[in-house]
mmCIF file of C-alpha atoms in Angstrom:
data_model
loop_
_atom_site.group_PDB
_atom_site.id
_atom_site.type_symbol
_atom_site.label_atom_id
_atom_site.label_comp_id
_atom_site.label_asym_id
_atom_site.label_seq_id
_atom_site.Cartn_x
_atom_site.Cartn_y
_atom_site.Cartn_z
ATOM 1 C CA MET A 29 -13.224 78.945 -21.277
ATOM 2 C CA PRO A 30 -12.682 75.456 -19.750
ATOM 3 C CA ASP A 31 -15.634 73.724 -18.144
ATOM 4 C CA ASP A 32 -14.634 73.178 -14.511
ATOM 5 C CA ARG A 33 -17.353 70.602 -14.069
ATOM 6 C CA SER A 34 -16.001 68.488 -16.973
ATOM 7 C CA ALA A 35 -12.467 68.657 -15.586
ATOM 8 C CA HIS A 36 -13.698 67.676 -12.162
ATOM 9 C CA PHE A 37 -15.678 64.728 -13.607
ATOM 10 C CA SER A 38 -12.644 63.537 -15.598
ATOM 11 C CA SER A 39 -10.528 63.625 -12.456
ATOM 12 C CA LEU A 40 -13.084 61.552 -10.581
ATOM 13 C CA VAL A 41 -13.199 58.993 -13.395
ATOM 14 C CA SER A 42 -9.384 58.743 -13.412
ATOM 15 C CA ILE A 43 -9.286 58.243 -9.657
ATOM 16 C CA ALA A 44 -12.001 55.579 -9.849
ATOM 17 C CA VAL A 45 -10.157 53.695 -12.599
ATOM 18 C CA LEU A 46 -6.900 53.876 -10.640
ATOM 19 C CA PHE A 47 -8.686 52.553 -7.526
ATOM 20 C CA ILE A 48 -10.129 49.598 -9.452
ATOM 21 C CA VAL A 49 -6.715 48.738 -10.917
ATOM 22 C CA LEU A 50 -5.089 48.869 -7.490
ATOM 23 C CA GLN A 51 -7.835 46.728 -6.001
ATOM 24 C CA ALA A 52 -7.461 44.146 -8.778
ATOM 25 C CA THR A 53 -3.725 43.867 -8.259
ATOM 26 C CA ALA A 54 -4.265 43.416 -4.521
ATOM 27 C CA LEU A 55 -6.590 40.441 -4.951
ATOM 28 C CA PRO A 56 -5.045 37.059 -4.034
ATOM 29 C CA ILE A 57 -4.102 34.868 -6.973
ATOM 30 C CA PRO A 58 -6.120 31.623 -6.939
ATOM 31 C CA ALA A 59 -4.056 28.558 -5.973
ATOM 32 C CA THR A 60 -2.922 26.425 -8.886
ATOM 33 C CA ALA A 61 -2.927 22.632 -8.612
ATOM 34 C CA VAL A 62 0.639 21.321 -8.436
ATOM 35 C CA THR A 63 1.962 17.768 -8.783
ATOM 36 C CA TYR A 64 5.163 16.455 -7.212
ATOM 37 C CA THR A 65 6.704 13.027 -7.736
ATOM 38 C CA VAL A 66 8.401 10.453 -5.516
ATOM 39 C CA CYS A 67 10.667 7.636 -6.710
ATOM 40 C CA SER A 68 14.067 6.136 -5.985
ATOM 41 C CA SER A 69 15.827 8.554 -8.343
ATOM 42 C CA GLY A 70 14.987 11.279 -10.836
ATOM 43 C CA CYS A 71 11.873 12.615 -9.048
ATOM 44 C CA ASN A 72 11.216 15.626 -6.840
ATOM 45 C CA PHE A 73 11.652 13.429 -3.756
ATOM 46 C CA SER A 74 13.034 9.982 -2.968
ATOM 47 C CA SER A 75 11.033 9.629 0.257
ATOM 48 C CA ILE A 76 7.263 9.790 0.743
ATOM 49 C CA ASP A 77 7.685 11.242 4.210
ATOM 50 C CA ALA A 78 9.982 13.985 2.951
ATOM 51 C CA ALA A 79 7.476 14.882 0.238
ATOM 52 C CA VAL A 80 4.440 15.191 2.517
ATOM 53 C CA ASP A 81 6.450 17.125 5.079
ATOM 54 C CA SER A 82 7.700 19.611 2.490
ATOM 55 C CA VAL A 83 4.846 20.265 0.066
ATOM 56 C CA LEU A 84 1.524 18.644 0.992
ATOM 57 C CA ASN A 85 -1.396 21.079 1.273
ATOM 58 C CA ASP A 86 -4.541 21.978 -0.664
ATOM 59 C CA ASP A 87 -4.457 21.361 -4.419
ATOM 60 C CA VAL A 88 -1.141 19.506 -4.147
ATOM 61 C CA THR A 89 -0.901 15.969 -5.530
ATOM 62 C CA ILE A 90 2.032 13.759 -4.601
ATOM 63 C CA GLU A 91 2.407 10.914 -7.108
ATOM 64 C CA VAL A 92 4.407 8.013 -5.715
ATOM 65 C CA GLN A 93 5.955 5.755 -8.321
ATOM 66 C CA ALA A 94 5.741 1.981 -7.879
ATOM 67 C CA GLY A 95 8.252 0.496 -5.455
ATOM 68 C CA THR A 96 8.957 -0.422 -1.852
ATOM 69 C CA TYR A 97 9.596 2.418 0.578
ATOM 70 C CA ARG A 98 11.075 1.315 3.904
ATOM 71 C CA GLU A 99 10.018 4.256 6.021
ATOM 72 C CA GLN A 100 7.379 5.558 8.387
ATOM 73 C CA VAL A 101 5.235 8.269 6.809
ATOM 74 C CA THR A 102 3.814 10.968 9.098
ATOM 75 C CA ILE A 103 1.281 13.517 7.865
ATOM 76 C CA GLU A 104 0.827 16.077 10.648
ATOM 77 C CA ASP A 105 -0.824 19.510 10.472
ATOM 78 C CA GLU A 106 -0.890 19.355 6.675
ATOM 79 C CA ASP A 107 -4.368 20.495 5.584
ATOM 80 C CA GLY A 108 -6.177 20.538 2.294
ATOM 81 C CA SER A 109 -9.495 22.356 1.973
ATOM 82 C CA PRO A 110 -13.057 21.404 0.951
ATOM 83 C CA GLY A 111 -12.995 20.607 -2.753
ATOM 84 C CA HIS A 112 -9.223 21.047 -2.880
ATOM 85 C CA PRO A 113 -7.695 18.151 -0.939
ATOM 86 C CA GLY A 114 -4.052 17.313 -0.609
ATOM 87 C CA ILE A 115 -3.548 13.984 -2.381
ATOM 88 C CA VAL A 116 -0.979 11.205 -1.936
ATOM 89 C CA LYS A 117 -1.466 8.522 -4.573
ATOM 90 C CA ALA A 118 0.271 5.505 -6.055
ATOM 91 C CA VAL A 119 0.981 5.542 -9.779
ATOM 92 C CA ASN A 120 2.366 3.040 -12.298
ATOM 93 C CA GLY A 121 2.066 -0.008 -10.070
ATOM 94 C CA VAL A 122 2.126 -1.113 -6.445
ATOM 95 C CA VAL A 123 3.473 1.305 -3.845
ATOM 96 C CA THR A 124 4.420 -0.432 -0.601
ATOM 97 C CA ILE A 125 5.235 1.350 2.641
ATOM 98 C CA ASP A 126 7.220 -1.326 4.472
ATOM 99 C CA GLY A 127 7.830 -1.085 8.222
ATOM 100 C CA SER A 128 10.461 -3.806 8.313
ATOM 101 C CA GLU A 129 14.174 -3.783 7.799
ATOM 102 C CA ILE A 130 16.432 -6.405 6.286
ATOM 103 C CA PHE A 131 18.491 -8.086 8.987
ATOM 104 C CA SER A 132 22.088 -8.566 7.887
ATOM 105 C CA GLY A 133 23.727 -9.835 11.086
ATOM 106 C CA SER A 134 25.820 -12.977 11.300
ATOM 107 C CA TRP A 135 24.448 -16.398 12.298
ATOM 108 C CA SER A 136 26.151 -19.282 14.121
ATOM 109 C CA SER A 137 25.080 -22.914 14.184
ATOM 110 C CA ASP A 138 23.558 -24.654 17.212
ATOM 111 C CA CYS A 139 21.895 -27.967 18.013
ATOM 112 C CA GLY A 140 24.183 -29.951 15.729
ATOM 113 C CA GLY A 141 23.715 -27.586 12.799
ATOM 114 C CA THR A 142 19.922 -27.808 12.585
ATOM 115 C CA VAL A 143 19.349 -24.506 14.371
ATOM 116 C CA TYR A 144 21.040 -21.134 13.837
ATOM 117 C CA LYS A 145 21.216 -18.240 16.276
ATOM 118 C CA THR A 146 22.028 -14.551 16.157
ATOM 119 C CA SER A 147 22.030 -11.530 18.452
ATOM 120 C CA LEU A 148 18.839 -9.546 17.886
ATOM 121 C CA GLN A 149 16.559 -7.672 20.273
ATOM 122 C CA LEU A 150 12.880 -8.598 19.901
ATOM 123 C CA PRO A 151 10.719 -6.814 22.513
ATOM 124 C CA ALA A 152 7.627 -8.962 21.836
ATOM 125 C CA PRO A 153 8.540 -12.044 19.760
ATOM 126 C CA GLU A 154 5.089 -13.603 20.143
ATOM 127 C CA ALA A 155 3.538 -10.561 18.432
ATOM 128 C CA LEU A 156 6.406 -9.700 16.097
ATOM 129 C CA PRO A 157 7.481 -12.852 14.269
ATOM 130 C CA ILE A 158 10.340 -12.758 11.828
ATOM 131 C CA PHE A 159 10.023 -13.469 8.102
ATOM 132 C CA ILE A 160 12.498 -15.500 6.100
ATOM 133 C CA ASP A 161 12.232 -15.483 2.310
ATOM 134 C CA GLY A 162 8.714 -14.107 2.601
ATOM 135 C CA ILE A 163 7.482 -16.792 5.032
ATOM 136 C CA GLN A 164 6.296 -15.861 8.513
ATOM 137 C CA TYR A 165 7.982 -18.113 11.068
ATOM 138 C CA VAL A 166 6.066 -19.405 14.085
ATOM 139 C CA TYR A 167 7.188 -18.415 17.558
ATOM 140 C CA ALA A 168 7.990 -21.391 19.791
ATOM 141 C CA PRO A 169 8.675 -20.153 23.371
ATOM 142 C CA ASP A 170 11.721 -21.684 25.062
ATOM 143 C CA ALA A 171 12.091 -24.346 22.366
ATOM 144 C CA TYR A 172 15.711 -23.329 21.914
ATOM 145 C CA GLN A 173 16.619 -24.703 25.356
ATOM 146 C CA ASP A 174 16.267 -28.356 24.320
ATOM 147 C CA CYS A 175 16.752 -28.014 20.578
ATOM 148 C CA LEU A 176 13.042 -28.641 20.001
ATOM 149 C CA LEU A 177 12.523 -26.209 17.144
ATOM 150 C CA SER A 178 10.781 -27.565 14.052
ATOM 151 C CA PRO A 179 11.398 -26.226 10.525
ATOM 152 C CA GLY A 180 9.643 -22.884 10.151
ATOM 153 C CA GLU A 181 9.874 -22.005 13.845
ATOM 154 C CA PHE A 182 11.925 -19.526 15.827
ATOM 155 C CA SER A 183 12.556 -18.969 19.501
ATOM 156 C CA TYR A 184 13.969 -16.157 21.581
ATOM 157 C CA SER A 185 16.038 -15.783 24.730
ATOM 158 C CA ALA A 186 15.279 -12.488 26.441
ATOM 159 C CA ALA A 187 18.198 -13.052 28.817
ATOM 160 C CA THR A 188 20.817 -13.207 26.049
ATOM 161 C CA GLN A 189 18.792 -11.346 23.383
ATOM 162 C CA GLN A 190 19.371 -14.094 20.876
ATOM 163 C CA VAL A 191 17.057 -15.425 18.208
ATOM 164 C CA TYR A 192 17.092 -19.123 17.311
ATOM 165 C CA VAL A 193 15.790 -20.280 13.930
ATOM 166 C CA ARG A 194 15.291 -23.610 12.259
ATOM 167 C CA LYS A 195 15.068 -22.746 8.611
ATOM 168 C CA ILE A 196 12.723 -24.502 6.227
ATOM 169 C CA GLY A 197 14.925 -26.592 3.977
ATOM 170 C CA GLY A 198 17.826 -26.368 6.413
ATOM 171 C CA GLY A 199 20.948 -24.268 6.392
ATOM 172 C CA SER A 200 21.774 -20.809 7.671
ATOM 173 C CA PRO A 201 19.330 -17.898 7.426
ATOM 174 C CA GLY A 202 22.358 -15.841 6.444
ATOM 175 C CA SER A 203 21.822 -16.955 2.848
ATOM 176 C CA SER A 204 18.199 -15.772 2.899
ATOM 177 C CA THR A 205 16.312 -12.496 3.230
ATOM 178 C CA VAL A 206 15.393 -12.028 6.890
ATOM 179 C CA LEU A 207 12.907 -9.273 7.715
ATOM 180 C CA VAL A 208 12.248 -7.826 11.164
ATOM 181 C CA ARG A 209 9.484 -5.324 11.924
ATOM 182 C CA THR A 210 10.999 -2.068 13.185
ATOM 183 C CA ASN A 211 8.426 0.729 12.662
ATOM 184 C CA ALA A 212 5.411 1.048 14.947
ATOM 185 C CA ILE A 213 3.158 2.743 12.360
ATOM 186 C CA GLY A 214 3.222 2.580 8.575
ATOM 187 C CA LEU A 215 1.380 5.791 7.706
ATOM 188 C CA ASP A 216 0.259 8.072 10.536
ATOM 189 C CA LEU A 217 -2.103 10.911 9.580
ATOM 190 C CA ARG A 218 -2.881 13.168 12.509
ATOM 191 C CA ASP A 219 -4.457 16.594 12.922
ATOM 192 C CA SER A 220 -4.723 16.980 9.143
ATOM 193 C CA ASP A 221 -8.007 17.705 7.305
ATOM 194 C CA TYR A 222 -9.093 17.112 3.709
ATOM 195 C CA ILE A 223 -6.365 14.689 2.708
ATOM 196 C CA THR A 224 -6.825 11.848 0.197
ATOM 197 C CA LEU A 225 -4.741 8.671 0.327
ATOM 198 C CA GLU A 226 -5.070 6.508 -2.751
ATOM 199 C CA GLY A 227 -3.726 3.103 -3.767
ATOM 200 C CA LEU A 228 -1.105 2.663 -1.039
ATOM 201 C CA THR A 229 -0.091 -0.667 0.516
ATOM 202 C CA VAL A 230 1.158 -0.664 4.114
ATOM 203 C CA THR A 231 2.826 -3.758 5.510
ATOM 204 C CA MET A 232 5.079 -5.237 8.191
ATOM 205 C CA VAL A 233 4.686 -2.754 11.052
ATOM 206 C CA ARG A 234 4.621 -3.438 14.769
ATOM 207 C CA ASP A 235 1.304 -1.766 15.556
ATOM 208 C CA LYS A 236 -1.103 -0.094 13.096
ATOM 209 C CA GLY A 237 -0.684 -0.110 9.343
ATOM 210 C CA LEU A 238 -2.535 3.109 8.535
ATOM 211 C CA ARG A 239 -3.862 5.401 11.253
ATOM 212 C CA VAL A 240 -6.075 8.487 10.866
ATOM 213 C CA ARG A 241 -6.534 10.409 14.103
ATOM 214 C CA GLY A 242 -7.130 13.667 15.849
ATOM 215 C CA THR A 243 -5.257 14.511 19.028
ATOM 216 C CA GLY A 244 -5.930 16.592 22.110
ATOM 217 C CA GLY A 245 -9.665 15.973 21.842
ATOM 218 C CA SER A 246 -9.921 17.492 18.343
ATOM 219 C CA TYR A 247 -11.257 15.628 15.313
ATOM 220 C CA VAL A 248 -9.900 15.288 11.809
ATOM 221 C CA GLN A 249 -12.381 15.578 8.953
ATOM 222 C CA GLY A 250 -12.635 15.200 5.212
ATOM 223 C CA VAL A 251 -10.016 12.437 5.000
ATOM 224 C CA THR A 252 -10.495 9.885 2.199
ATOM 225 C CA VAL A 253 -8.723 6.519 2.117
ATOM 226 C CA THR A 254 -9.366 4.650 -1.116
ATOM 227 C CA ASN A 255 -7.968 1.446 -2.643
ATOM 228 C CA CYS A 256 -5.407 1.118 0.146
ATOM 229 C CA THR A 257 -4.227 -2.259 1.433
ATOM 230 C CA SER A 258 -2.882 -3.323 4.823
ATOM 231 C CA SER A 259 -1.130 -6.655 5.410
ATOM 232 C CA TYR A 260 1.096 -8.410 7.954
ATOM 233 C CA ASN A 261 0.717 -5.640 10.513
ATOM 234 C CA ALA A 262 0.852 -6.777 14.118
ATOM 235 C CA ARG A 263 -2.305 -5.145 15.516
ATOM 236 C CA HIS A 264 -4.578 -3.128 13.223
ATOM 237 C CA GLY A 265 -4.772 -2.677 9.478
ATOM 238 C CA ILE A 266 -6.538 0.700 9.206
ATOM 239 C CA ALA A 267 -7.522 2.597 12.362
ATOM 240 C CA LEU A 268 -9.675 5.720 12.753
ATOM 241 C CA GLU A 269 -9.389 7.646 16.012
ATOM 242 C CA PHE A 270 -11.198 10.966 16.625
ATOM 243 C CA ALA A 271 -12.210 11.194 12.966
ATOM 244 C CA ARG A 272 -15.495 12.320 11.383
ATOM 245 C CA ASN A 273 -16.851 12.820 7.883
ATOM 246 C CA CYS A 274 -14.072 10.565 6.610
#
């Protein structure tokens, strides 16, 4: 005759095992570290900003290959976690986030051919000088009116929105690389916690090169900026606003 107690015990064991299996399958799978790449071609992304906007969070590393990226990078509401930061890092050489654009407009001669002018809007020429062949030109207010520009200087007419340049070595700037700052911020990290920025160079912006900030009275925390460089930015290199434990 079957032992009812044994059958009952076996049923309980089976139910317990089934419960454990179901519980195990319901547990969240731990996050796995993932790496994405950025470069001009052949990578996951060709833009740093597109990469951080699409994939940056905890345990994600974005490796940016060496090169110049003419863009403004915004990291907003993209959080890592303690011990598992989101990482944006330079690899295989210098990574430059450049806030300028190459000016390709036409130039016409003035002042007997020593000065050249072009139509270009500069909202604050004294703070935002132009660069020609990598050299920062000096702003000379109103010097264009009497052809008083010296080599390496530029002037600006707000009334006609024209820039006047006397190029070092003479000739037209049209044969040179002319850079004008266009972006206000190089890399703007806001309302994002536990993010690491490593080995990035930010240059040629109109305001702050790299800014870490909280907004609306809240603070960002756990942000690490290491081996980053800021140069030729009009106001601040690296700025922290409403940030703690960074």
